[in-house]
C-alpha cells in the first residue's frame, strides 16, 4: 500500500477560510440558501468535459466558492489550469488536474469535489511550493490519478532540493 506523504505533510493545515467581515450593524436575516450539494451534483453533467469548455471555474456553483476558498490564490489556480484534463469522477468524488503552460510541471493544480458531502478542496503547486485549501477540515478520498499527481509533485520537490 503506497503511503500518501503529501496528506501527511499537510495534515496539520487548518482549513482555509475567508476573513470575517467586520460590521457593527446586526446581520440582516438571510434568505435560505439553495441546497449547495444539489448545485455540486449538477457538475456530474460535465464529467468528461474540459473545465474551460463549460466555464467550470467562471460560473457557479464553483466560482463563488473557489473565490471564497482561495482568495488571492484564485488567479494562480486559474493559471495552473491553463493546460487541463477533463473533469473526471471516481465514485462520489469529481476532480480535475491542470498545469500551467510552459512551466515545466513546476506549477499545477488539483480540484477535488466530494458531491454528497458538499465539500471542495484545492491543491496548488506553484513553482514547487505546495499548498492545500479546504472548505472544512475533512478529508476527501483521493482518486488514483490524484495520488499519482501528488506523488509526482513530491518527487519534483525532492529533486529541486
Tab-separated table of C-alpha atoms in Angstrom:
chain	number	residue	atom	x	y	z
A	1	UNK	CA	0.000	0.000	0.000
A	2	UNK	CA	1.551	3.291	-1.069
A	3	UNK	CA	1.732	5.943	1.642
A	4	UNK	CA	0.398	9.376	0.774
A	5	UNK	CA	3.175	11.608	2.102
A	6	UNK	CA	1.505	14.803	0.843
A	7	UNK	CA	-1.547	14.198	3.030
A	8	UNK	CA	0.775	13.541	5.956
A	9	UNK	CA	2.820	16.662	5.290
A	10	UNK	CA	-0.252	18.850	5.051
A	11	UNK	CA	-2.463	17.019	7.548
A	12	UNK	CA	-1.920	19.695	10.181
A	13	UNK	CA	-3.034	22.583	7.985
A	14	UNK	CA	-6.133	24.359	9.213
A	15	UNK	CA	-8.894	24.785	6.646
A	16	UNK	CA	-8.599	27.931	4.582
A	17	UNK	CA	-11.347	30.333	5.435
A	18	UNK	CA	-12.262	33.772	4.241
A	19	UNK	CA	-11.714	36.531	6.806
A	20	UNK	CA	-14.853	37.562	8.621
A	21	UNK	CA	-16.192	40.952	7.639
A	22	UNK	CA	-16.282	43.432	10.478
A	23	UNK	CA	-19.579	45.180	10.960
A	24	UNK	CA	-21.241	46.993	13.811
A	25	UNK	CA	-24.759	46.554	12.431
A	26	UNK	CA	-26.580	43.350	13.329
A	27	UNK	CA	-26.634	40.855	10.462
A	28	UNK	CA	-29.693	41.016	8.243
A	29	UNK	CA	-31.871	37.955	8.034
A	30	UNK	CA	-30.638	35.939	5.092
A	31	UNK	CA	-32.876	34.156	2.646
A	32	UNK	CA	-32.478	30.401	2.840
A	33	UNK	CA	-29.673	29.254	0.575
A	34	UNK	CA	-30.430	26.726	-2.128
A	35	UNK	CA	-29.079	23.281	-1.308
A	36	UNK	CA	-25.402	23.534	-2.249
A	37	UNK	CA	-24.955	19.792	-2.665
A	38	UNK	CA	-27.650	19.828	-5.342
A	39	UNK	CA	-25.594	22.514	-7.094
A	40	UNK	CA	-22.438	20.406	-6.909
A	41	UNK	CA	-24.368	17.369	-8.132
A	42	UNK	CA	-25.154	19.344	-11.301
A	43	UNK	CA	-21.432	19.211	-12.095
A	44	UNK	CA	-21.735	15.480	-12.859
A	45	UNK	CA	-23.191	16.522	-16.219
A	46	UNK	CA	-19.739	17.929	-17.081
A	47	UNK	CA	-17.743	14.741	-16.397
A	48	UNK	CA	-15.570	14.068	-19.427
A	49	UNK	CA	-15.618	17.714	-20.485
A	50	UNK	CA	-12.784	20.189	-20.146
A	51	UNK	CA	-13.336	22.865	-17.476
A	52	UNK	CA	-12.648	25.698	-19.954
A	53	UNK	CA	-15.250	24.351	-22.402
A	54	UNK	CA	-18.031	24.528	-19.794
A	55	UNK	CA	-16.656	27.565	-17.886
A	56	UNK	CA	-16.455	25.376	-14.792
A	57	UNK	CA	-14.369	27.838	-12.753
A	58	UNK	CA	-16.023	31.013	-14.035
A	59	UNK	CA	-19.631	30.119	-13.168
A	60	UNK	CA	-21.478	28.887	-10.119
A	61	UNK	CA	-21.808	26.632	-8.276
A	62	UNK	CA	-17.979	26.672	-8.236
A	63	UNK	CA	-16.823	30.228	-8.916
A	64	UNK	CA	-18.099	31.887	-5.729
A	65	UNK	CA	-16.903	29.006	-3.588
A	66	UNK	CA	-13.471	28.934	-5.218
A	67	UNK	CA	-13.117	32.698	-4.763
A	68	UNK	CA	-14.034	32.389	-1.074
A	69	UNK	CA	-11.729	29.407	-0.565
A	70	UNK	CA	-8.690	30.616	-2.498
A	71	UNK	CA	-8.815	34.396	-2.124
A	72	UNK	CA	-5.794	35.870	-3.905
A	73	UNK	CA	-4.650	32.373	-4.950
A	74	UNK	CA	-7.645	32.129	-7.317
A	75	UNK	CA	-5.615	33.681	-10.162
A	76	UNK	CA	-2.777	31.187	-9.556
A	77	UNK	CA	-5.345	28.374	-9.594
A	78	UNK	CA	-6.707	29.551	-12.956
A	79	UNK	CA	-3.210	29.981	-14.412
A	80	UNK	CA	-2.301	26.474	-13.253
A	81	UNK	CA	-5.302	25.137	-15.166
A	82	UNK	CA	-4.087	26.689	-18.432
A	83	UNK	CA	-3.480	23.152	-19.703
A	84	UNK	CA	-6.076	20.851	-18.238
A	85	UNK	CA	-7.530	17.420	-18.148
A	86	UNK	CA	-11.270	16.807	-18.247
A	87	UNK	CA	-13.484	16.755	-15.186
A	88	UNK	CA	-13.354	13.146	-14.002
A	89	UNK	CA	-15.240	11.047	-11.467
A	90	UNK	CA	-14.155	8.372	-9.021
A	91	UNK	CA	-17.184	7.278	-7.016
A	92	UNK	CA	-18.630	10.344	-5.262
A	93	UNK	CA	-15.528	12.456	-5.969
A	94	UNK	CA	-15.219	14.706	-9.001
A	95	UNK	CA	-11.770	16.020	-9.853
A	96	UNK	CA	-9.710	17.864	-12.421
A	97	UNK	CA	-5.970	18.326	-12.797
A	98	UNK	CA	-4.249	21.213	-14.546
A	99	UNK	CA	-0.795	22.507	-15.419
A	100	UNK	CA	0.487	25.990	-16.059
A	101	UNK	CA	1.609	26.099	-19.705
A	102	UNK	CA	5.364	26.320	-20.303
A	103	UNK	CA	6.161	25.913	-16.578
A	104	UNK	CA	7.878	22.539	-16.905
A	105	UNK	CA	5.480	20.941	-14.418
A	106	UNK	CA	6.520	23.275	-11.586
A	107	UNK	CA	3.071	24.886	-11.351
A	108	UNK	CA	-0.031	22.694	-11.253
A	109	UNK	CA	-3.433	22.500	-9.564
A	110	UNK	CA	-5.955	19.896	-8.487
A	111	UNK	CA	-9.662	20.445	-7.825
A	112	UNK	CA	-11.461	17.855	-5.670
A	113	UNK	CA	-15.230	17.866	-5.124
A	114	UNK	CA	-16.994	15.463	-2.768
A	115	UNK	CA	-20.554	15.840	-4.036
A	116	UNK	CA	-22.638	14.206	-1.260
A	117	UNK	CA	-20.635	15.926	1.493
A	118	UNK	CA	-20.800	19.326	-0.281
A	119	UNK	CA	-17.062	19.740	0.073
A	120	UNK	CA	-14.390	21.315	-2.120
A	121	UNK	CA	-10.612	21.058	-1.752
A	122	UNK	CA	-7.923	22.584	-3.940
A	123	UNK	CA	-4.244	21.725	-4.056
A	124	UNK	CA	-1.817	24.061	-5.760
A	125	UNK	CA	1.783	23.517	-6.726
A	126	UNK	CA	3.240	26.939	-7.535
A	127	UNK	CA	6.910	26.954	-8.502
A	128	UNK	CA	7.372	23.777	-6.440
A	129	UNK	CA	5.643	25.237	-3.349
A	130	UNK	CA	2.697	23.040	-2.318
A	131	UNK	CA	-0.458	24.380	-0.672
A	132	UNK	CA	-3.791	22.813	0.221
A	133	UNK	CA	-7.074	24.697	0.642
A	134	UNK	CA	-10.033	23.071	2.393
A	135	UNK	CA	-13.530	24.409	2.944
A	136	UNK	CA	-13.703	22.320	6.117
A	137	UNK	CA	-11.149	20.247	7.976
A	138	UNK	CA	-12.375	16.989	6.475
A	139	UNK	CA	-10.581	14.689	4.085
A	140	UNK	CA	-11.678	13.790	0.582
A	141	UNK	CA	-10.739	10.342	-0.712
A	142	UNK	CA	-8.058	10.823	-3.340
A	143	UNK	CA	-8.666	9.174	-6.712
A	144	UNK	CA	-5.662	7.183	-8.026
A	145	UNK	CA	-4.865	9.835	-10.682
A	146	UNK	CA	-4.688	12.481	-7.962
A	147	UNK	CA	-2.488	10.297	-5.735
A	148	UNK	CA	-0.101	9.839	-8.668
A	149	UNK	CA	-0.039	13.583	-9.369
A	150	UNK	CA	0.719	14.402	-5.729
A	151	UNK	CA	3.456	11.752	-5.657
A	152	UNK	CA	4.966	13.381	-8.749
A	153	UNK	CA	4.816	16.790	-7.018
A	154	UNK	CA	6.704	15.374	-4.048
A	155	UNK	CA	9.339	13.914	-6.358
A	156	UNK	CA	9.744	17.282	-8.122
A	157	UNK	CA	10.186	18.998	-4.751
A	158	UNK	CA	12.789	16.413	-3.625
A	159	UNK	CA	14.703	16.735	-6.898
A	160	UNK	CA	14.788	20.540	-6.513
A	161	UNK	CA	16.434	20.340	-3.071
